[in-house]
Tab-separated table of C-alpha atoms in Angstrom:
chain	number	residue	atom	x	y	z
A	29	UNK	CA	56.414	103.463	63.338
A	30	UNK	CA	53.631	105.953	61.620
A	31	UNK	CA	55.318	108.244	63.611
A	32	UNK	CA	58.565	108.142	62.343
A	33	UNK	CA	57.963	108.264	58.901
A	34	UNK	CA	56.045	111.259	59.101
A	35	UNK	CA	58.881	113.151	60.847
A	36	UNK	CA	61.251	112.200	58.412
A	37	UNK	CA	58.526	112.954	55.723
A	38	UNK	CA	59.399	116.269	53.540
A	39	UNK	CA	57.515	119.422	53.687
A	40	UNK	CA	55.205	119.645	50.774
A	41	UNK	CA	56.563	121.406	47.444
A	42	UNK	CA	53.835	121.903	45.227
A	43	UNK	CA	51.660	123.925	46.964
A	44	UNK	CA	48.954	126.039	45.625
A	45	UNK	CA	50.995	129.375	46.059
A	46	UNK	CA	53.757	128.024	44.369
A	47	UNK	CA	52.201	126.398	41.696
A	48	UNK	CA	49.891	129.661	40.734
A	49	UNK	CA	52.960	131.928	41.100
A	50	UNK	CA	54.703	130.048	38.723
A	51	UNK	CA	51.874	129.855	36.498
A	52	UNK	CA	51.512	133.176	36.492
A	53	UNK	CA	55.452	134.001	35.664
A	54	UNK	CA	55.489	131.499	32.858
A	55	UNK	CA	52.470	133.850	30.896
A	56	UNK	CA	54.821	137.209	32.317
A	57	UNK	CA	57.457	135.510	30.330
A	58	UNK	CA	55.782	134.157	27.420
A	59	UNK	CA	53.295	137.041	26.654
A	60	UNK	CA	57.127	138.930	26.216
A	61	UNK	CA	59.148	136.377	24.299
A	62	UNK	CA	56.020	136.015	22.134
A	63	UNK	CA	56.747	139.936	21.019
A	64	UNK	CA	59.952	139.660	21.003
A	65	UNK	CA	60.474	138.167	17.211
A	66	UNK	CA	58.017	140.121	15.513
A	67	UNK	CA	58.959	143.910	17.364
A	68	UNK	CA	61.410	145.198	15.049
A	69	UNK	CA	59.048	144.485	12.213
A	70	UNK	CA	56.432	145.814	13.585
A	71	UNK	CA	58.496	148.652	14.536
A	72	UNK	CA	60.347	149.692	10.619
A	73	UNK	CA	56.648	148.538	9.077
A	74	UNK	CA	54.404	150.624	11.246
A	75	UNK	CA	56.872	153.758	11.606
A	76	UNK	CA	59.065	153.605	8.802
A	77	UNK	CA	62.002	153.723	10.791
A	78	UNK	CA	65.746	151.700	9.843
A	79	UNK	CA	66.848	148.989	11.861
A	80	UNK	CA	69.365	150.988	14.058
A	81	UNK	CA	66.641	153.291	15.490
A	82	UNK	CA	64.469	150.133	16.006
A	83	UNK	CA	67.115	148.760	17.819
A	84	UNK	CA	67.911	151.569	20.239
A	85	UNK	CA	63.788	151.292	21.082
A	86	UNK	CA	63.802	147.492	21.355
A	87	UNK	CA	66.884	147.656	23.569
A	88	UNK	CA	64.806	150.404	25.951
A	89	UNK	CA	63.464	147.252	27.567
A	90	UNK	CA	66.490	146.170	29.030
A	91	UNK	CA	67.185	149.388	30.551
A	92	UNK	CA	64.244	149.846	32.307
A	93	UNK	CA	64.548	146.400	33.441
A	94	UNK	CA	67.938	146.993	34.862
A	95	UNK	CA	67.464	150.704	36.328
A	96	UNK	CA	64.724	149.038	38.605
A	97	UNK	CA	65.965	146.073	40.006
A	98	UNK	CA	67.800	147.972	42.901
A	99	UNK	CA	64.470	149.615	44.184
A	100	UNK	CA	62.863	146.623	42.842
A	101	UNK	CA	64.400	144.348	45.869
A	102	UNK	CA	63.826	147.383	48.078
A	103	UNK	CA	59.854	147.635	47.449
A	104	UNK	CA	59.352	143.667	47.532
A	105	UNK	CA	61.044	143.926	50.857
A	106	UNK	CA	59.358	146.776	52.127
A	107	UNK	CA	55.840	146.949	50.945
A	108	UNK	CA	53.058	144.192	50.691
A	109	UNK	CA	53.902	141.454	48.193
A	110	UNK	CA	50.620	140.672	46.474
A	111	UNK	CA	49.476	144.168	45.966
A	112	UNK	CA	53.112	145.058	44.334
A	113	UNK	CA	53.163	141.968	42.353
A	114	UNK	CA	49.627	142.504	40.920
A	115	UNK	CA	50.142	146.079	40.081
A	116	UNK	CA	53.145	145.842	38.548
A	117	UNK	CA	51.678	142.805	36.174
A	118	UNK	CA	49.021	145.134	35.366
A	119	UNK	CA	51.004	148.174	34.090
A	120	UNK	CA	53.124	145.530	32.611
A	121	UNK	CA	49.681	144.722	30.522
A	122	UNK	CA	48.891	147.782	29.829
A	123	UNK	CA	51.842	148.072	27.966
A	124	UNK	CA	50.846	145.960	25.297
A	125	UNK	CA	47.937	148.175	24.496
A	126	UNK	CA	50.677	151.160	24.447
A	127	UNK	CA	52.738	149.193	21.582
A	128	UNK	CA	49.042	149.385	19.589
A	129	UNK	CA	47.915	152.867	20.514
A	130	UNK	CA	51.163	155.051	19.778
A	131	UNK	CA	51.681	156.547	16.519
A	132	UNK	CA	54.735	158.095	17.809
A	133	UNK	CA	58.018	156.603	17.792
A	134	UNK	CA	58.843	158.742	20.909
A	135	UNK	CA	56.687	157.828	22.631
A	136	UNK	CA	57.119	154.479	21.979
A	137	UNK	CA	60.456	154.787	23.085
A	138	UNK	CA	58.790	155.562	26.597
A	139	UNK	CA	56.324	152.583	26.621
A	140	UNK	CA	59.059	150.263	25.331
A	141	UNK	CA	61.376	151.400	28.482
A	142	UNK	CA	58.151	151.387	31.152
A	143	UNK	CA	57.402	147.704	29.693
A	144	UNK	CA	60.884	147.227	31.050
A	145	UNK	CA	60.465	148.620	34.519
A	146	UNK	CA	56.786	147.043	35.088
A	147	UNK	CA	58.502	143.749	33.863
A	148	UNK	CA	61.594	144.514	36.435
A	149	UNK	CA	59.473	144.930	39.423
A	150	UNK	CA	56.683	142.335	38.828
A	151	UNK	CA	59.501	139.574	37.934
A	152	UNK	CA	61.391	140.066	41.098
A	153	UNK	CA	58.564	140.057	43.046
A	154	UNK	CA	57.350	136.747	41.436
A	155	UNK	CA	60.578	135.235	42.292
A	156	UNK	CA	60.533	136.095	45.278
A	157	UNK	CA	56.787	135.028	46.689
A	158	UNK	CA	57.841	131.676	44.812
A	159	UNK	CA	60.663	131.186	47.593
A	160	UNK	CA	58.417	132.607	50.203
A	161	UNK	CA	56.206	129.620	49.311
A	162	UNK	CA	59.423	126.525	49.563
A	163	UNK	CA	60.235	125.019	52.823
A	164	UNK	CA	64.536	125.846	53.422
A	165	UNK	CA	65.092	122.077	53.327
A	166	UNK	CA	63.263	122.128	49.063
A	167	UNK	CA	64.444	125.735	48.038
A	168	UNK	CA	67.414	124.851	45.544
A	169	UNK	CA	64.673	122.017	44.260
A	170	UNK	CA	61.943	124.204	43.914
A	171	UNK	CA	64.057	127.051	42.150
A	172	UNK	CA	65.007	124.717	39.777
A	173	UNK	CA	61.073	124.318	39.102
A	174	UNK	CA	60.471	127.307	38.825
A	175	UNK	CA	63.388	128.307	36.538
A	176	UNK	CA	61.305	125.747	33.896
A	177	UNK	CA	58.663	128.061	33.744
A	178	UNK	CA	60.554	130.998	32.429
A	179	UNK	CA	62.743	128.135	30.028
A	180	UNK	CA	59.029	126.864	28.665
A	181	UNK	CA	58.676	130.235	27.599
A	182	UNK	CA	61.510	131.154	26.058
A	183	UNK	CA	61.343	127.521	24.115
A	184	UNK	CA	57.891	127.993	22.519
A	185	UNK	CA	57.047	131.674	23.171
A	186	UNK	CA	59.109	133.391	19.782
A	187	UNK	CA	57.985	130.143	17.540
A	188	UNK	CA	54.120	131.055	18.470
A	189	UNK	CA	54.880	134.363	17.878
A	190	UNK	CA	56.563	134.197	14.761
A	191	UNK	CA	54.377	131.518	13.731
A	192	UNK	CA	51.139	133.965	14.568
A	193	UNK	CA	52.835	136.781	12.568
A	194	UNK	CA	53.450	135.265	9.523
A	195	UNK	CA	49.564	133.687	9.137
A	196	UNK	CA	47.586	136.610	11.145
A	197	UNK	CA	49.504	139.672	11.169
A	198	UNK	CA	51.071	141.627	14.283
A	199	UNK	CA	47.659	142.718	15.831
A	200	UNK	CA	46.936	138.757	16.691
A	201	UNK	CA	50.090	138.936	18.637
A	202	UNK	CA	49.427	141.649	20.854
A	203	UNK	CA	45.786	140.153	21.633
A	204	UNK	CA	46.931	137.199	22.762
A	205	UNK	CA	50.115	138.019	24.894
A	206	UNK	CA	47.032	140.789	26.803
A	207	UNK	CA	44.900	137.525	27.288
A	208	UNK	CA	47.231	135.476	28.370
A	209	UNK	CA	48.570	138.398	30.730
A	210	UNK	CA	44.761	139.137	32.209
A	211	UNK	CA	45.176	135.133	32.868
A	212	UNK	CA	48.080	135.965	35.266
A	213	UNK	CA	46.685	138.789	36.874
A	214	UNK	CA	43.531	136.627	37.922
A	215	UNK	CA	45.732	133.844	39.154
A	216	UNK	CA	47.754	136.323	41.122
A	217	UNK	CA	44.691	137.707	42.692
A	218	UNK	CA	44.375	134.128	43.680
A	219	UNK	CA	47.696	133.937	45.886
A	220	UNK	CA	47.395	133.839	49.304
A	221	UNK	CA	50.114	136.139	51.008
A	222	UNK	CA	49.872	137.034	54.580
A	223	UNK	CA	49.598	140.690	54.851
A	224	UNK	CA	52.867	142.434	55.770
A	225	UNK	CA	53.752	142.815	59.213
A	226	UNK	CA	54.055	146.337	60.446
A	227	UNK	CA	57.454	147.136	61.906
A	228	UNK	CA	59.899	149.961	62.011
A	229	UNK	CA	61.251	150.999	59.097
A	230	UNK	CA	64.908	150.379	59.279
A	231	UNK	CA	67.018	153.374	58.398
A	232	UNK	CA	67.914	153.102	54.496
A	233	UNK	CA	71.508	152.002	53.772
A	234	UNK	CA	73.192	150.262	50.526
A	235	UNK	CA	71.912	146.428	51.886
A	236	UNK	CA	68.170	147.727	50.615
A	237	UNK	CA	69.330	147.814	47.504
A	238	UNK	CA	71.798	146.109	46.761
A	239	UNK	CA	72.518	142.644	49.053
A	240	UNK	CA	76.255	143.271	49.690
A	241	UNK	CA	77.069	140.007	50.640
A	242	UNK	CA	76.658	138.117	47.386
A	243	UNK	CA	79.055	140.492	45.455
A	244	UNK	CA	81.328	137.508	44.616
A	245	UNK	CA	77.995	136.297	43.283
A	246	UNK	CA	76.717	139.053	41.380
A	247	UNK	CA	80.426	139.860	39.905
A	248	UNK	CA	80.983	135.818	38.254
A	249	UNK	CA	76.925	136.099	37.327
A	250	UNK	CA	77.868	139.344	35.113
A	251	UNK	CA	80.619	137.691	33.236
A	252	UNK	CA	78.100	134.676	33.040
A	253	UNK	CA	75.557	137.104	31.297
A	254	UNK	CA	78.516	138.805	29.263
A	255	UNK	CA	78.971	135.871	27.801
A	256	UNK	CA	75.037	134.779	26.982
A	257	UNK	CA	74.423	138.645	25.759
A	258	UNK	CA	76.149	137.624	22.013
A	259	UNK	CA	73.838	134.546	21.984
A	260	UNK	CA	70.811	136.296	22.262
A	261	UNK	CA	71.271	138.695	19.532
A	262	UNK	CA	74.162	137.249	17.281
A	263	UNK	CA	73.624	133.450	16.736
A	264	UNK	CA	71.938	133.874	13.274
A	265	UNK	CA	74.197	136.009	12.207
A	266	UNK	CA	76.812	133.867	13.029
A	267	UNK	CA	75.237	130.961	11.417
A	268	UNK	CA	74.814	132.517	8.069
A	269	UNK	CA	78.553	133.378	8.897
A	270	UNK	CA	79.326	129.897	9.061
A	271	UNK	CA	76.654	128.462	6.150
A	272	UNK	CA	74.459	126.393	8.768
A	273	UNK	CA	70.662	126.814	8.564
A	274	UNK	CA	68.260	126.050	11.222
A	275	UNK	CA	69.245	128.909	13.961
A	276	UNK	CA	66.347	128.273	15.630
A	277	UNK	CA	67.379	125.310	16.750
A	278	UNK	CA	70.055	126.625	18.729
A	279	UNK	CA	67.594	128.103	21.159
A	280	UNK	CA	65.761	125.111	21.569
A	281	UNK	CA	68.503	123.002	22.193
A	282	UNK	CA	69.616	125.723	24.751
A	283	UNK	CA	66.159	125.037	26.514
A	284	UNK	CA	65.913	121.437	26.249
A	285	UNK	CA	69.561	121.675	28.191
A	286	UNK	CA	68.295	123.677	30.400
A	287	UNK	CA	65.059	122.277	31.780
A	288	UNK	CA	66.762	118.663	31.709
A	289	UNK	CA	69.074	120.077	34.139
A	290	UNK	CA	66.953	122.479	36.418
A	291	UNK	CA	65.020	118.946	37.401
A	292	UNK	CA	67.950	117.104	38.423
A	293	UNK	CA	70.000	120.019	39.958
A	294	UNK	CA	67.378	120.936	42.426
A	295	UNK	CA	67.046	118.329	44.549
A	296	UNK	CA	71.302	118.062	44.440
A	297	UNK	CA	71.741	121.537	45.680
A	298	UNK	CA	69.328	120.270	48.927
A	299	UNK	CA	71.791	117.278	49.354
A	300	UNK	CA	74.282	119.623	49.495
A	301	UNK	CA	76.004	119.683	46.427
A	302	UNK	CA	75.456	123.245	45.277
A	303	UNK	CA	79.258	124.462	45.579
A	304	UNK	CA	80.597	121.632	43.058
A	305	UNK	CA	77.063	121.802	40.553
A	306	UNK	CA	77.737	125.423	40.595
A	307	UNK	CA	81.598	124.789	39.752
A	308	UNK	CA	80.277	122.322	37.409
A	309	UNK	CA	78.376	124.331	35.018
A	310	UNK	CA	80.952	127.368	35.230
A	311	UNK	CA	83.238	124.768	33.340
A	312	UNK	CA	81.234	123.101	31.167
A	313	UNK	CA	80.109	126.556	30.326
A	314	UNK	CA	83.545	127.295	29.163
A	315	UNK	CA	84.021	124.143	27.188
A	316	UNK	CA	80.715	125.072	25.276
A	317	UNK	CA	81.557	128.517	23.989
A	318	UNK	CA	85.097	127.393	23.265
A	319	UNK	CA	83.425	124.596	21.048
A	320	UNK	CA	80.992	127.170	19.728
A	321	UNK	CA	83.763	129.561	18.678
A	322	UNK	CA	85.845	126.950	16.875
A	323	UNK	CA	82.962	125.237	15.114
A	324	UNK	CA	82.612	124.858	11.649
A	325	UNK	CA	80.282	122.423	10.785
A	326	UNK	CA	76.216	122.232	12.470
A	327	UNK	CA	77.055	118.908	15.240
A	328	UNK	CA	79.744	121.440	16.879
A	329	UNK	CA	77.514	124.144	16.569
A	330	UNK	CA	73.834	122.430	18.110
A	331	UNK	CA	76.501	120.440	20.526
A	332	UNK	CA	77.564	123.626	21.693
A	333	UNK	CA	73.929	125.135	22.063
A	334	UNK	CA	72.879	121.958	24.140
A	335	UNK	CA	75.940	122.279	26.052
A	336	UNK	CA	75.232	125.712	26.951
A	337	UNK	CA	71.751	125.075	28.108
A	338	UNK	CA	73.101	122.078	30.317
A	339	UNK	CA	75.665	124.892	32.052
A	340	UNK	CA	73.022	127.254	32.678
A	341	UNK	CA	70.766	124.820	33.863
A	342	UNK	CA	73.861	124.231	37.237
A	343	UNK	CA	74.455	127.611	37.083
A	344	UNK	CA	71.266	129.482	37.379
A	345	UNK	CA	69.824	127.830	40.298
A	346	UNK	CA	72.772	127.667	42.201
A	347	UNK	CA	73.745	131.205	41.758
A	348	UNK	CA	70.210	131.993	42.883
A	349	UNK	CA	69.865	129.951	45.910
A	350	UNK	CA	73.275	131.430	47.315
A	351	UNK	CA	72.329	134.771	47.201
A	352	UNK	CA	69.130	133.933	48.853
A	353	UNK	CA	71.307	132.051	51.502
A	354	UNK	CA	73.402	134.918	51.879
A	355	UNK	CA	70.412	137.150	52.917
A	356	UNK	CA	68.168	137.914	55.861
A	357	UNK	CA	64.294	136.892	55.693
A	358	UNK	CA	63.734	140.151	55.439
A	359	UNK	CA	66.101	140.702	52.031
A	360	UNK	CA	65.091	138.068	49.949
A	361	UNK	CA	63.401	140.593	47.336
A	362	UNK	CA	67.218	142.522	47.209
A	363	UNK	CA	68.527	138.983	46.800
A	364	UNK	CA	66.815	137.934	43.993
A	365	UNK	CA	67.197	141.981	42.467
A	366	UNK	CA	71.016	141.608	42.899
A	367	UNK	CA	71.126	138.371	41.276
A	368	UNK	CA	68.741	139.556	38.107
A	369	UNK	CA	70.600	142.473	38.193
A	370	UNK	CA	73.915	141.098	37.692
A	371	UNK	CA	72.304	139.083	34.792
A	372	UNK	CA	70.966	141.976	33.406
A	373	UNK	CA	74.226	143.846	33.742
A	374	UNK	CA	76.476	141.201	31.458
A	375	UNK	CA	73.652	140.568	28.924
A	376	UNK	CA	73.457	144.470	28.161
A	377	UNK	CA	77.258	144.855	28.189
A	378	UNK	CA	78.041	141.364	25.885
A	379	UNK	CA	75.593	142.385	23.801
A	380	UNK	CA	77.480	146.161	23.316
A	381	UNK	CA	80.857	144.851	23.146
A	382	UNK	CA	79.689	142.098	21.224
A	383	UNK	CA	78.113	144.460	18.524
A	384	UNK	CA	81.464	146.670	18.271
A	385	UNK	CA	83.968	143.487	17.958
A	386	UNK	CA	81.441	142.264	14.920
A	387	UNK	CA	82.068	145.273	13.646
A	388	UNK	CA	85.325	145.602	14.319
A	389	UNK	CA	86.705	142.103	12.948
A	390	UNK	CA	83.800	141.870	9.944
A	391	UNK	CA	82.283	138.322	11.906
A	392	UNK	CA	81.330	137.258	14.843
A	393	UNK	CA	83.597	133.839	15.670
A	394	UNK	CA	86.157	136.730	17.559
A	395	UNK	CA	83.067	137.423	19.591
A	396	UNK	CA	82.514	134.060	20.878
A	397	UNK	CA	85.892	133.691	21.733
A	398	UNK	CA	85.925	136.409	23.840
A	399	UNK	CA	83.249	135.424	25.430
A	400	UNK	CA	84.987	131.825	25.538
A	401	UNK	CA	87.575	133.804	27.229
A	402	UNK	CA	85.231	135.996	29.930
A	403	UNK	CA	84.345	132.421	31.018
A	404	UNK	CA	87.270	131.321	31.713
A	405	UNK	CA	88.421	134.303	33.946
A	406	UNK	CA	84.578	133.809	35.761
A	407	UNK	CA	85.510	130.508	36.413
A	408	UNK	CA	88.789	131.130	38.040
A	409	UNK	CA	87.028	133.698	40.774
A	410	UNK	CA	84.185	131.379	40.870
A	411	UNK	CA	86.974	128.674	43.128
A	412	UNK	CA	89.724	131.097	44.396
A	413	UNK	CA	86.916	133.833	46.068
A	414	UNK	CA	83.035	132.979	45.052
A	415	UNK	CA	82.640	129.425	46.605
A	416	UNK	CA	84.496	130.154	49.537
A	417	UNK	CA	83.081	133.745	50.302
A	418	UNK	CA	79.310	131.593	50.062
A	419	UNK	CA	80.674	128.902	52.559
A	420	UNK	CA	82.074	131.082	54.966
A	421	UNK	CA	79.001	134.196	54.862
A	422	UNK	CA	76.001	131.641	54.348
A	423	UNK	CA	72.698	132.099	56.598
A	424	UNK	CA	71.371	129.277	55.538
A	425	UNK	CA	71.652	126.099	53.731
């Protein structure tokens, strides 16, 4: 009887690796959404700058981000986890001092878009020795965990860095998000990675870069992105549009969504629901920006936030795991690259084309409708072509 029941028993979840590296991504994560608030005043107060030119710096981030995640899939693939991981989180550190030590907005400029590589590399390679550490049978169930650890940060990191701002002053900030970052580095130095195996180095083609099977993937996770760019820069503008106070809320209610979700959907997507949890949130992700477009009054527009954290919290792990299960052992770094990158992609665009049609139309409710509309396309490839390119080209799950 013993015997049976411990070959029916599931493989252990929380193990140390995957608990430190997921530590250790939550302060990545927080020690930047801590900054995030407080840069552009720290920016126009330090260098006298306007808002536009503070802008174009802040937004240098995202660029660097994005112009690495190809090679950043490549190098997690290729090279030695640990020592890429804990290098990268290190410049990634170092950064921090940069913001302090530059009297330059130039060169600013440049530290802003390093920040954004270091943070490019040293994510994807997080993500990825966090799958390295699940058993196949847990991996949409230990995503999920590990998705909360980047949603705890974006819940509480801006408050504590707002919140530091206003009572200490910007140089509080930076100290903390550097001691919180030496934190991670120690725990990574704790991880324990098998050393790479030496093999031939395959000849380079597009598939170490760029995981060519999950295009269907990467394409609907772009409009997905698209659509969550305008939220991340427009929402209190909008509000004041719209007379509600309390923006702030809308973020948190976008986490609280979210975690709720990434528990539950995990351990679904191992049962083998991912195809209709996936399908799921693409609608209810419509539905929420529709409401959010058409609202008027604050219940329509906090539903709307919580509704859009509940979609995201089906559609990010799902979208992850099949991109991982469309890949090779040896590709899961370009897997997780290609699926930040498509994220990365739609963000940077909705948050362009979302600027111009605010501009364009004098508010922002034509903005949300568009992005309503985005959606709704997305979710019309997700179950003619997605869904059905996953269950035919799948490796595993």
């Amino acid at each position: 009887m013993s015997a049976d029941v411990s070959t029916t028993q599931k493989p252990p979840l929380w193990t140390r690796n995957f608990v430190t590296v997921a530590a250790a991504n939550f302060l990545l994560f927080f020690s930047f959404y801590q900054l995030l608030p407080i840069l552009p005043l720290y920016i126009i107060d330090k260098f006298q700058t306007d808002n536009a030119t503070a802008g174009i710096v802040i937004s240098l981030y995202t660029i660097g981000a994005l112009a690495c995640r190809p090679f950043a899939g490549f190098l997690v693939d290729t090279l030695s986890r640990k020592p890429l991981y804990f290098w990268t989180f290190f410049a990634f550190t170092a950064c921090f001092v940069g913001y302090k030590a530059v009297s330059i907005i130039v060169i600013l400029a440049v530290v802003r878009f390093l920040h954004g590589l270091f943070f490019g590399i040293s994510s994807t390679a997080s993500n990825t020795v966090a799958i390295d550490a699940l058993p196949a049978c847990r991996r949409g169930e230990g995503i999920g965990y590990f998705g909360i650890s980047v949603n705890l940060a974006f819940a509480t990191g801006p408050m504590t860095g707002m919140f530091l701002y206003e009572a200490f002053g910007d140089t509080i900030v930076f100290v903390i998000s550097i001691a919180l970052c030496v934190i991670g580095l120690i725990l990574v130095q704790t991880l324990k990675i098998a050393p790479k195996e030496k093999k031939p180095h395959a000849p380079l083609s597009l598939d170490r870069f760029f995981l060519t099977r999950a295009i269907p993937q990467f394409v609907n996770f772009i409009f997905v992105g698209f659509a969550y760019g305008p939220v991340t820069n427009y929402i209190a503008l909008y509000a004041k549009e719209l007379g509600i106070g309390g923006s702030g809320w809308f973020y948190a209610l976008i986490a609280a969504g979210l975690i709720m979700n990434r528990i539950m959907t995990g351990k679904l997507i191992d049962r083998g629901y991912l195809i209709h949890l996936v399908g799921t949130g693409m609608t209810l992700n419509v539905i929420a920006y529709f409401i959010l477009a058409m609202s008027h009054a604050p219940a329509t527009f906090f539903i709307a936030a919580f509704l859009i954290g509940t979609s995201l919290g089906l559609i990010f792990p799902g979208y992850q795991t099949m991109c991982v299960n469309l890949a090779r052992h040896d590709q899961r770094g370009t897997a997780n690259s290609t699926y930040l990158s498509g994220w990365d992609i739609g963000i940077g665009t909705g948050i362009l084309v979302g600027g111009s049609m605010a501009n364009y139309f004098g508010m922002h409710r034509q903005v949300f409708f568009a992005c309503a509309v985005a959606l709704v396309i997305a979710d019309i490839l997700y179950f003619t072509w997605t869904a059905r390119h996953y269950l035919k080209n799948k490796l595993e799950g």
